[in-house]
XYZ file of C-alpha atoms in Angstrom:
659
model
C -0.105 -0.091 0.357
C 1.287 3.381 -1.166
C 1.056 6.677 0.602
C 1.137 10.038 -1.089
C 4.434 12.402 -0.051
C 1.744 14.647 2.077
C 1.025 11.639 4.301
C 4.225 10.491 4.688
C 5.014 14.017 5.663
C 2.185 14.659 8.227
C 3.255 10.945 9.553
C 6.796 12.285 10.352
C 6.039 15.583 11.855
C 3.238 14.062 14.169
C 6.089 11.181 15.198
C 8.464 13.659 15.841
C 5.938 15.943 17.706
C 5.332 13.126 20.043
C 8.873 12.473 20.625
C 9.613 15.729 21.531
C 6.814 16.214 23.689
C 7.908 12.601 25.313
C 11.464 13.719 25.527
C 10.547 16.978 27.359
C 8.209 15.370 29.826
C 11.037 13.187 30.720
C 13.716 15.507 30.760
C 11.216 17.598 33.084
C 10.386 14.454 35.272
C 13.939 13.625 35.593
C 14.905 17.420 36.849
C 11.654 17.725 39.561
C 13.948 16.870 42.526
C 12.532 15.431 45.862
C 11.633 17.967 48.579
C 10.853 16.918 51.961
C 10.378 18.566 55.570
C 13.376 17.373 57.199
C 12.406 18.874 61.120
C 9.634 20.895 62.129
C 8.414 21.846 65.724
C 5.702 24.249 67.821
C 8.188 26.326 70.135
C 7.931 29.445 71.921
C 5.041 30.669 69.782
C 6.515 29.618 66.508
C 6.369 27.147 64.123
C 9.813 26.314 62.916
C 10.879 24.188 60.338
C 13.723 23.026 57.845
C 13.049 21.776 54.172
C 15.670 20.066 51.817
C 15.761 18.970 48.531
C 17.445 16.397 47.003
C 21.026 17.199 45.256
C 20.880 20.906 46.485
C 18.222 21.340 44.086
C 17.537 25.196 44.653
C 14.217 26.098 46.635
C 12.207 29.222 46.240
C 11.926 30.823 49.094
C 8.293 31.792 48.646
C 6.701 29.005 50.362
C 2.942 28.245 51.484
C 1.921 26.453 54.689
C -1.039 25.270 55.679
C -2.293 24.512 58.801
C -6.051 23.297 59.650
C -6.764 23.950 56.044
C -5.968 27.511 55.945
C -3.201 28.975 53.684
C 0.006 31.019 55.320
C 2.538 32.751 53.309
C 6.047 32.186 54.553
C 9.000 33.716 53.286
C 12.105 31.249 53.729
C 15.473 31.634 54.722
C 18.484 29.631 53.766
C 20.232 27.903 56.263
C 23.730 27.735 54.687
C 24.848 29.980 57.578
C 22.836 28.157 60.814
C 20.025 27.561 61.374
C 17.707 27.790 64.435
C 16.520 23.866 63.892
C 19.349 22.013 64.960
C 21.086 19.571 62.422
C 23.106 16.606 62.781
C 24.607 14.303 60.571
C 26.297 10.940 61.174
C 28.903 9.777 58.406
C 28.404 6.180 58.423
C 31.791 4.083 56.688
C 32.367 0.586 55.636
C 35.423 -0.302 57.141
C 35.580 -3.922 55.769
C 38.352 -5.775 54.617
C 37.001 -5.277 51.085
C 37.523 -1.559 51.349
C 40.874 -1.798 51.504
C 43.392 0.731 51.771
C 42.813 2.933 48.623
C 39.028 2.409 49.863
C 39.997 3.980 52.849
C 41.738 6.726 51.063
C 38.876 7.512 49.376
C 36.971 7.611 52.669
C 38.853 10.412 53.872
C 39.217 12.363 50.645
C 35.877 12.235 50.744
C 35.198 13.227 54.313
C 37.415 15.974 53.715
C 35.626 17.506 51.035
C 32.071 16.790 53.040
C 33.358 19.276 55.865
C 34.517 21.868 53.713
C 31.061 22.292 52.107
C 29.157 21.686 55.236
C 28.074 24.544 57.081
C 29.628 25.702 60.706
C 26.439 24.773 62.629
C 26.079 21.244 61.522
C 27.076 18.597 64.229
C 28.835 15.695 62.745
C 29.780 12.321 64.149
C 31.340 8.888 62.804
C 30.084 5.499 62.668
C 31.769 2.854 61.297
C 31.015 -0.929 61.049
C 33.248 -3.710 59.753
C 32.198 -7.190 61.806
C 30.567 -5.181 64.475
C 29.140 -1.409 64.597
C 31.430 1.129 66.592
C 30.533 4.918 67.349
C 33.955 6.263 66.671
C 32.930 9.880 67.474
C 29.240 11.743 68.612
C 28.017 14.016 67.294
C 29.976 17.532 67.140
C 30.762 21.027 65.948
C 34.496 20.443 66.177
C 34.866 19.106 62.800
C 38.435 18.775 63.029
C 38.194 16.197 65.578
C 35.673 14.567 62.958
C 38.796 14.162 59.995
C 40.979 13.046 62.570
C 38.634 10.172 63.798
C 37.957 8.942 59.792
C 41.532 9.109 59.386
C 41.901 6.685 62.208
C 39.787 3.816 60.684
C 41.410 0.909 59.439
C 40.189 -1.650 56.761
C 39.503 -5.279 58.215
C 36.570 -7.761 58.941
C 33.260 -8.666 57.621
C 30.201 -6.560 56.801
C 27.590 -5.272 59.383
C 25.716 -2.513 57.251
C 22.291 -2.847 58.885
C 23.824 -3.108 62.518
C 25.881 0.495 61.546
C 22.465 2.120 60.196
C 20.767 1.351 63.580
C 23.536 2.340 65.456
C 23.746 5.647 63.384
C 20.029 6.281 64.066
C 20.463 5.810 67.627
C 23.944 8.471 67.718
C 21.517 10.837 66.011
C 19.094 11.460 68.814
C 15.160 12.303 68.614
C 15.801 16.087 68.041
C 16.182 18.518 65.096
C 16.805 17.660 61.437
C 18.957 14.078 61.638
C 20.532 12.815 58.590
C 23.127 9.823 57.755
C 25.388 10.065 54.903
C 26.352 6.180 54.186
C 29.209 5.257 51.865
C 29.272 1.056 51.278
C 29.184 -1.609 48.800
C 26.118 -2.740 50.004
C 27.164 -5.489 50.723
C 26.141 -7.334 54.637
C 28.219 -10.460 56.244
C 27.640 -10.389 59.941
C 25.129 -8.105 61.014
C 22.635 -9.767 63.809
C 19.692 -7.416 62.672
C 18.283 -7.689 59.247
C 17.591 -5.055 56.442
C 13.976 -4.684 57.325
C 14.839 -3.628 60.668
C 17.166 -0.969 59.565
C 14.710 0.177 57.250
C 12.267 0.401 59.737
C 14.507 2.554 62.170
C 15.005 5.471 59.222
C 11.825 5.597 59.117
C 10.501 5.540 62.645
C 13.040 7.820 63.359
C 12.540 10.377 60.573
C 16.271 10.415 59.724
C 17.225 11.241 55.921
C 19.638 8.763 54.468
C 22.210 9.497 51.742
C 24.224 6.549 50.416
C 27.233 6.473 48.136
C 26.871 3.300 46.046
C 31.183 2.796 46.264
C 32.199 -0.577 44.279
C 28.783 -2.173 44.318
C 26.959 -4.222 42.021
C 23.306 -3.789 40.643
C 21.963 -6.289 44.039
C 23.759 -4.311 46.603
C 22.393 -1.007 45.454
C 18.966 -1.934 45.368
C 19.784 -2.622 49.284
C 21.554 0.981 49.470
C 18.142 2.513 47.250
C 15.796 1.134 50.410
C 17.531 3.072 52.762
C 17.518 6.176 50.859
C 13.883 5.597 50.064
C 13.218 4.973 53.469
C 14.855 8.333 54.825
C 13.764 10.443 52.135
C 17.159 10.888 50.573
C 19.185 9.553 47.342
C 21.620 7.401 46.280
C 24.508 7.910 44.197
C 26.808 5.481 42.415
C 30.934 6.130 42.530
C 33.206 4.247 41.124
C 36.568 6.126 41.858
C 37.628 8.735 44.399
C 36.793 11.827 42.495
C 33.147 10.222 42.476
C 32.874 9.828 45.690
C 34.074 13.044 46.527
C 31.875 14.865 44.562
C 28.945 12.700 46.100
C 29.828 13.748 49.527
C 30.447 17.340 48.458
C 26.918 17.413 47.068
C 25.506 15.764 50.309
C 27.213 18.728 52.084
C 25.369 21.403 49.553
C 22.116 19.643 50.258
C 22.746 20.678 54.000
C 23.684 24.119 52.866
C 20.950 24.509 50.338
C 18.239 23.733 53.009
C 15.742 26.356 53.913
C 14.395 27.567 57.018
C 10.453 29.085 57.985
C 8.844 30.336 60.838
C 5.500 31.785 61.327
C 3.710 32.602 64.985
C 1.179 29.333 65.589
C -1.825 30.111 64.237
C -4.627 30.537 67.367
C -6.697 28.283 68.318
C -4.566 25.022 66.667
C -4.179 21.918 68.287
C -3.095 18.843 69.507
C -1.654 16.973 66.575
C -2.214 18.278 62.904
C -1.027 17.666 59.270
C 1.154 20.436 58.080
C 1.590 20.900 54.416
C 4.604 22.628 52.921
C 4.121 23.787 49.022
C 6.138 25.743 46.750
C 8.704 25.466 43.910
C 12.368 23.713 43.518
C 14.183 24.356 40.502
C 11.092 25.698 38.643
C 8.950 22.723 39.476
C 6.084 22.775 42.102
C 6.303 20.879 45.118
C 4.015 19.988 48.094
C 4.791 17.863 51.145
C 3.542 16.991 54.336
C 4.482 16.286 58.090
C 2.679 15.909 61.305
C 3.192 18.419 64.193
C 1.780 18.508 67.729
C 0.579 22.023 68.464
C -0.039 21.053 72.355
C -2.369 23.366 73.796
C -1.753 25.961 71.135
C -2.144 29.801 71.201
C -5.768 30.296 72.598
C -8.113 32.439 70.236
C -8.414 36.016 71.769
C -12.164 37.305 71.965
C -12.542 40.791 72.123
C -14.139 42.226 75.202
C -17.232 44.518 75.273
C -18.857 46.531 78.041
C -22.450 48.280 78.441
C -21.570 51.044 80.516
C -22.967 53.240 77.992
C -26.396 51.418 78.241
C -26.781 51.750 81.930
C -28.366 55.020 82.933
C -26.243 56.961 85.207
C -28.482 57.200 88.464
C -25.369 56.714 91.015
C -22.611 54.228 91.732
C -24.840 50.979 91.622
C -23.397 47.472 91.316
C -24.415 47.354 88.282
C -22.710 50.504 86.568
C -19.461 48.974 88.746
C -20.044 45.073 87.021
C -20.119 47.082 83.459
C -17.218 48.678 83.835
C -14.788 46.005 83.396
C -13.429 46.244 87.102
C -14.704 43.069 88.992
C -11.641 42.626 90.813
C -11.881 46.462 92.460
C -14.338 47.364 95.719
C -16.220 50.887 94.503
C -14.136 51.319 91.398
C -10.872 51.463 93.241
C -7.975 49.051 93.490
C -6.700 47.317 96.317
C -3.406 49.219 96.280
C -5.370 52.716 96.597
C -7.546 51.237 99.180
C -4.430 50.341 101.583
C -3.074 53.567 100.559
C -6.275 55.099 102.137
C -6.168 53.080 105.015
C -2.742 53.903 105.473
C -3.038 57.933 105.545
C -6.449 57.307 108.261
C -4.277 55.267 110.306
C -1.883 58.029 110.609
C -4.039 60.790 110.909
C -5.502 58.574 113.728
C -2.060 58.609 115.614
C -1.569 62.246 114.790
C -5.086 62.836 116.279
C -4.327 60.619 119.043
C -0.363 62.377 119.944
C -2.276 65.856 119.856
C -4.947 64.803 122.360
C -2.567 62.917 124.700
C -2.063 65.588 126.802
C -5.830 65.391 128.271
C -4.396 61.692 129.434
C -2.077 63.202 131.915
C -2.478 63.086 135.452
C -3.097 66.166 137.894
C 0.551 65.195 139.619
C 2.250 64.953 136.225
C 0.861 68.079 134.794
C 2.081 70.238 138.042
C 5.438 68.511 137.686
C 5.779 69.508 133.983
C 4.688 73.260 135.213
C 6.975 73.654 137.384
C 9.788 72.586 134.913
C 8.868 75.153 132.638
C 8.820 77.953 135.190
C 12.320 76.842 137.104
C 13.899 75.978 133.289
C 12.269 79.182 131.637
C 15.109 81.005 129.844
C 14.986 82.178 126.068
C 11.434 81.645 124.757
C 11.798 79.552 121.525
C 9.637 80.299 118.653
C 6.221 79.688 118.324
C 6.556 77.397 115.409
C 9.391 75.408 117.464
C 7.181 75.308 120.487
C 4.256 73.707 118.120
C 6.894 70.943 117.055
C 8.071 70.357 120.318
C 4.371 69.791 121.599
C 3.638 67.404 118.671
C 6.655 65.248 119.279
C 6.418 65.357 123.037
C 2.656 64.271 122.854
C 3.523 61.585 120.401
C 6.254 60.130 122.933
C 3.782 60.654 126.003
C 1.494 58.579 123.816
C 4.114 56.018 123.382
C 4.603 55.701 127.097
C 1.409 55.547 127.612
C 1.294 52.299 125.295
C 4.556 50.904 127.056
C 3.584 51.077 130.579
C 2.715 48.021 132.526
C 3.803 45.801 129.801
C 6.098 42.445 130.770
C 8.322 43.379 127.830
C 9.105 47.158 128.522
C 11.281 46.300 131.595
C 13.577 43.679 129.093
C 13.206 46.325 126.094
C 14.544 49.364 128.688
C 17.415 47.000 129.560
C 18.462 46.473 126.704
C 18.504 50.150 125.739
C 20.875 50.834 128.849
C 23.082 48.234 127.763
C 23.319 49.636 124.395
C 24.010 52.880 125.625
C 20.816 54.626 123.678
C 19.344 57.864 124.908
C 15.738 56.584 124.287
C 12.570 56.680 126.523
C 9.815 53.700 126.564
C 7.528 55.852 123.749
C 10.503 57.059 121.586
C 11.082 53.460 121.460
C 7.554 52.670 120.063
C 7.580 56.101 118.384
C 10.552 54.305 116.499
C 9.109 51.273 115.931
C 6.111 53.007 114.405
C 7.893 54.296 111.785
C 10.229 51.293 111.430
C 6.913 49.643 110.467
C 5.783 52.409 107.783
C 9.182 51.946 106.491
C 9.091 48.471 106.019
C 5.587 48.285 104.461
C 6.838 51.129 101.675
C 9.908 48.868 101.068
C 7.937 45.690 101.096
C 5.487 47.183 98.709
C 8.121 48.806 96.188
C 9.977 45.521 95.780
C 6.739 42.940 95.835
C 4.114 43.855 93.227
C 1.313 42.362 91.961
C -2.651 41.834 92.468
C -4.541 41.851 95.814
C -2.995 38.709 96.965
C 0.498 39.736 96.710
C -0.650 43.472 98.334
C -1.735 41.629 101.146
C 1.712 39.459 101.485
C 3.772 42.640 101.107
C 1.750 44.409 103.280
C 2.367 41.395 105.952
C 5.775 41.177 105.225
C 6.457 45.209 105.783
C 4.543 44.993 108.848
C 6.873 41.705 110.484
C 10.230 43.379 109.262
C 8.996 46.558 110.670
C 8.282 44.856 113.861
C 11.385 42.353 113.661
C 14.120 44.687 112.351
C 14.285 47.179 115.301
C 14.694 44.600 117.866
C 16.944 42.580 115.943
C 18.862 45.882 115.978
C 18.700 46.909 119.591
C 19.576 43.352 120.779
C 22.762 43.185 118.264
C 23.744 47.097 119.496
C 23.661 45.789 123.107
C 25.150 42.480 122.337
C 28.262 44.335 120.908
C 28.839 46.669 123.439
C 28.605 44.126 126.054
C 30.907 41.710 124.567
C 33.323 45.094 124.060
C 33.032 45.563 127.755
C 33.693 41.585 128.581
C 36.877 42.447 126.507
C 38.017 45.269 127.887
C 37.599 43.836 131.554
C 40.917 41.969 132.185
C 42.918 45.301 131.166
C 40.656 47.159 133.830
C 41.190 45.089 136.744
C 45.017 44.749 135.817
C 44.683 48.928 136.454
C 42.543 48.140 139.831
C 45.423 45.975 140.892
C 48.030 48.364 140.049
C 46.566 51.415 141.557
C 45.786 49.253 144.911
C 49.344 48.211 144.838
C 50.435 51.931 144.664
C 48.331 52.611 147.981
C 45.033 53.832 146.337
C 41.804 53.111 147.948
C 39.402 50.901 145.849
C 37.122 53.966 145.214
C 40.312 55.610 144.213
C 41.020 52.871 141.877
C 37.702 52.779 140.327
C 38.182 56.642 140.012
C 41.083 56.011 137.847
C 39.423 53.807 135.661
C 36.685 55.903 134.782
C 39.328 58.771 133.986
C 41.740 56.473 131.989
C 39.968 53.621 130.485
C 38.103 53.391 126.933
C 34.237 53.017 126.664
C 32.439 51.445 127.855
C 34.153 50.458 130.784
C 34.506 54.429 131.960
C 31.478 54.954 131.352
C 30.100 51.773 133.561
C 32.550 52.093 136.361
C 31.820 55.951 136.233
C 27.927 55.231 136.997
C 28.790 52.749 139.540
C 31.607 55.461 141.282
C 28.266 57.595 141.021
C 26.028 55.762 142.782
C 28.719 55.143 145.716
C 28.748 58.412 146.216
C 25.258 58.967 146.715
C 25.046 56.056 149.680
C 25.100 53.057 147.720
C 28.055 49.905 148.539
C 30.254 49.810 146.144
C 30.003 46.041 145.678
C 26.014 46.298 145.515
C 26.862 49.272 142.639
C 29.532 46.635 140.799
C 26.554 43.811 141.183
C 24.602 46.222 139.233
C 26.691 47.083 136.863
C 27.052 43.255 136.368
C 23.180 43.001 135.489
C 23.151 45.982 133.594
C 25.821 44.586 130.885
C 24.396 41.115 131.729
C 28.452 40.220 132.527
C 29.152 37.102 133.931
C 32.786 38.190 134.582
C 31.796 41.044 136.116
C 29.623 39.716 138.677
C 32.594 36.977 139.514
C 34.528 40.142 140.168
C 31.939 41.784 142.229
C 31.822 38.485 144.300
C 35.576 38.341 144.715
C 35.548 41.959 146.197
C 32.422 41.186 148.087
C 34.244 38.177 149.713
C 37.694 39.999 150.362
C 35.839 42.863 152.393
C 34.074 40.356 154.222
C 36.903 38.164 155.093
C 40.264 40.554 154.591
C 43.109 39.555 152.454
C 45.349 41.033 149.279
C 42.715 42.827 147.031
C 45.186 43.756 144.421
C 46.285 40.176 144.314
C 42.916 38.865 143.972
C 42.390 41.600 140.920
C 45.256 40.031 139.552
C 44.449 36.299 139.962
C 40.911 37.351 138.432
C 42.180 39.212 135.487
C 44.209 36.509 134.720
C 41.795 33.671 134.804
C 39.220 36.224 132.555
C 42.160 36.363 130.204
C 42.603 32.512 129.968
C 39.107 32.498 129.544
C 38.435 34.766 126.512
C 41.975 32.947 124.953
C 39.880 29.568 125.235
C 36.621 31.149 123.811
C 38.577 32.646 120.834
C 40.146 29.288 120.270
C 36.857 27.584 120.323
C 35.161 30.177 118.016
C 37.867 30.039 115.807
C 37.500 26.274 115.467
C 33.944 26.341 114.675
C 34.098 29.489 111.981
C 33.431 27.021 109.113
C 30.475 25.504 110.821
C 29.283 29.097 111.668
C 30.106 30.072 108.009
C 28.345 26.993 106.586
C 25.269 28.037 108.478
C 24.753 31.240 107.042
C 25.360 29.952 103.829
C 22.403 27.468 104.468
C 20.286 29.995 105.670
C 20.747 32.656 103.333
C 20.916 30.499 100.141
C 17.264 30.037 99.951
C 15.909 33.362 100.864
C 18.447 35.029 98.971
C 17.487 33.039 95.692
C 13.998 33.185 96.404
C 14.254 37.511 96.368
C 16.683 37.075 93.252
C 14.062 34.910 91.273
C 11.323 36.930 92.383
C 12.777 39.847 89.804
C 14.436 37.628 87.237
C 11.381 34.688 86.806
C 8.446 35.784 88.604
C 6.113 33.436 86.902
C 8.001 30.599 88.442
C 7.909 31.500 92.158
C 4.555 32.573 91.844
C 3.283 29.020 91.558
C 4.329 28.524 95.173
C 1.398 30.605 96.447
C -1.046 30.241 93.140
C -1.031 26.796 93.736
C -2.196 24.322 96.305
C 0.818 21.909 96.221
C 3.472 25.167 95.788
C 1.620 26.487 99.020
C 2.448 23.062 100.863
C 5.761 23.241 99.430
C 6.142 26.635 100.982
C 4.923 25.981 103.876
C 6.959 22.680 104.611
C 10.412 24.741 103.252
C 9.832 27.507 105.901
C 9.249 24.477 108.428
C 12.592 22.762 107.687
C 14.344 26.202 106.988
C 13.520 27.112 111.163
C 14.428 23.099 112.256
C 17.454 24.101 110.418
C 18.165 27.108 111.826
C 17.858 26.144 115.079
C 19.672 22.783 114.929
C 22.597 24.689 113.350
C 22.782 27.160 115.900
C 23.121 24.959 118.906
C 25.526 22.663 116.789
C 28.098 25.596 116.338
C 27.089 27.629 119.927
C 29.879 26.375 121.789
C 29.921 27.202 125.475
C 33.294 27.871 127.316
């Protein structure tokens, strides 16, 4: 059957067109890269992901992320100079006897090319397998150590390929973008596991596998292709050292060409969602998916509306207060304002009581004050000073009335005398009131928050205001008493010297009052003044011992009383007493030095939790607030305070050594 020339030309053109279209289609299919999401997670309020294309293909940064059926345009950035997603790669090297020394030299050259091109933030590890799989180097950012580990590999023994792949998956961990670069001939002769187990490890771990088939036949390549397919990677056949180095460099470029995208978490999306990322790679469209656990997600913000304008303004009714959106306020005022108003009212009340306190004076006190003003009336002060003096005197008098008749007043005045502070009971009361006001002001400045925190700050300020003056008074009294005891041996030596030269005891005490340092000079001067108005000298010294709470002075007064009753050499008695006191003080200092480490440990252990609490209050307040916003936190705080109190008592007893 013959065809005409036009028909023949038409058939040729048709066949050529079909062949051209088929070639273009096949070429396009060959050039379309495989794009995968290699890491994605929801953290810190953002959805962060990492995508990569096989062969290091270029990915268009303009991506579309589909979450819960809604598209979100995202501009990705290259990860070549670092990525917020942790990236880890493990080089898996076949070191069986079939590799030989030439094969190991090829591995060293290929790894050097890989490390030269891989981004600096990628942590690289080394796993080798021959008769068994071994982790030669855990993943590290020090790429020099990686090259050294590979250079130390030797070729020997059987091949445990499947065990090597599984060990590499375990070495990679479970976070971030993970990949293995496998160099093998594809054979396995010594693995305890199977090819299916190794493939399943790659799939379940989400590990990308890039394989380089070296000195392999067709059957071996099929095994490596199975690994690459399970890990979303590719297989490159390399028959010589140059091809292997090129394959390793291509794997490094795949890491360098990865893109990182980040977007805020969509509100209302929770639990596990299937996320789709679509875009273009090397001009071809792609779409890849991955599962992401959003947890509780970001709550959907709902605008609040008020109905204040709809309520008729007939007065400050409860409806108006509720409509204004201030349910936590009382009468439209915040708790802080109410506390401030209460503090002002309290201050005015105290001030009014102070001004009217003169009406509480008895007739006797009024007559005595009138006589004092008549006798001591010299130059009349100014009117303003009179008013200021009247206010302060009335306030102090009110404090005297408050302190009068209390059991603690006697102990407080004894401490004030021991500390040598010129304070009356009323003045001490006023000082404590001022301390409470200052404590409340400081605590409310440092501790800020809602109603609960304001009440806590108020309570803490009151406690500090009440405790701090008492603590300071005891500290000052104890310090002055210790100084008196420290001076007493020298004072007794001075008394003994004066008695040896022929002075009487009162004259010797007068020498102490004139020549000794404070507080000894002041206390002995007071005792001497008591003897001049008729008191017994031994009784005056015993009162001084009680006033200074000094056991050493009590022994001294007892020695003087006994010597006066039975007779003897008082100067020698004073010298013996002084020597005994010096030896006792020396022993006490020695014991204090030996217990210094224990006391320092006690101070640190007591102050450390308190200091950390206040520091964390300023740096991470939300973390500390769990202690009083949760029932378990309240229980823990109560238990901690009780344990701290027991520890303070216990350590104080341990380090307190009596001499």
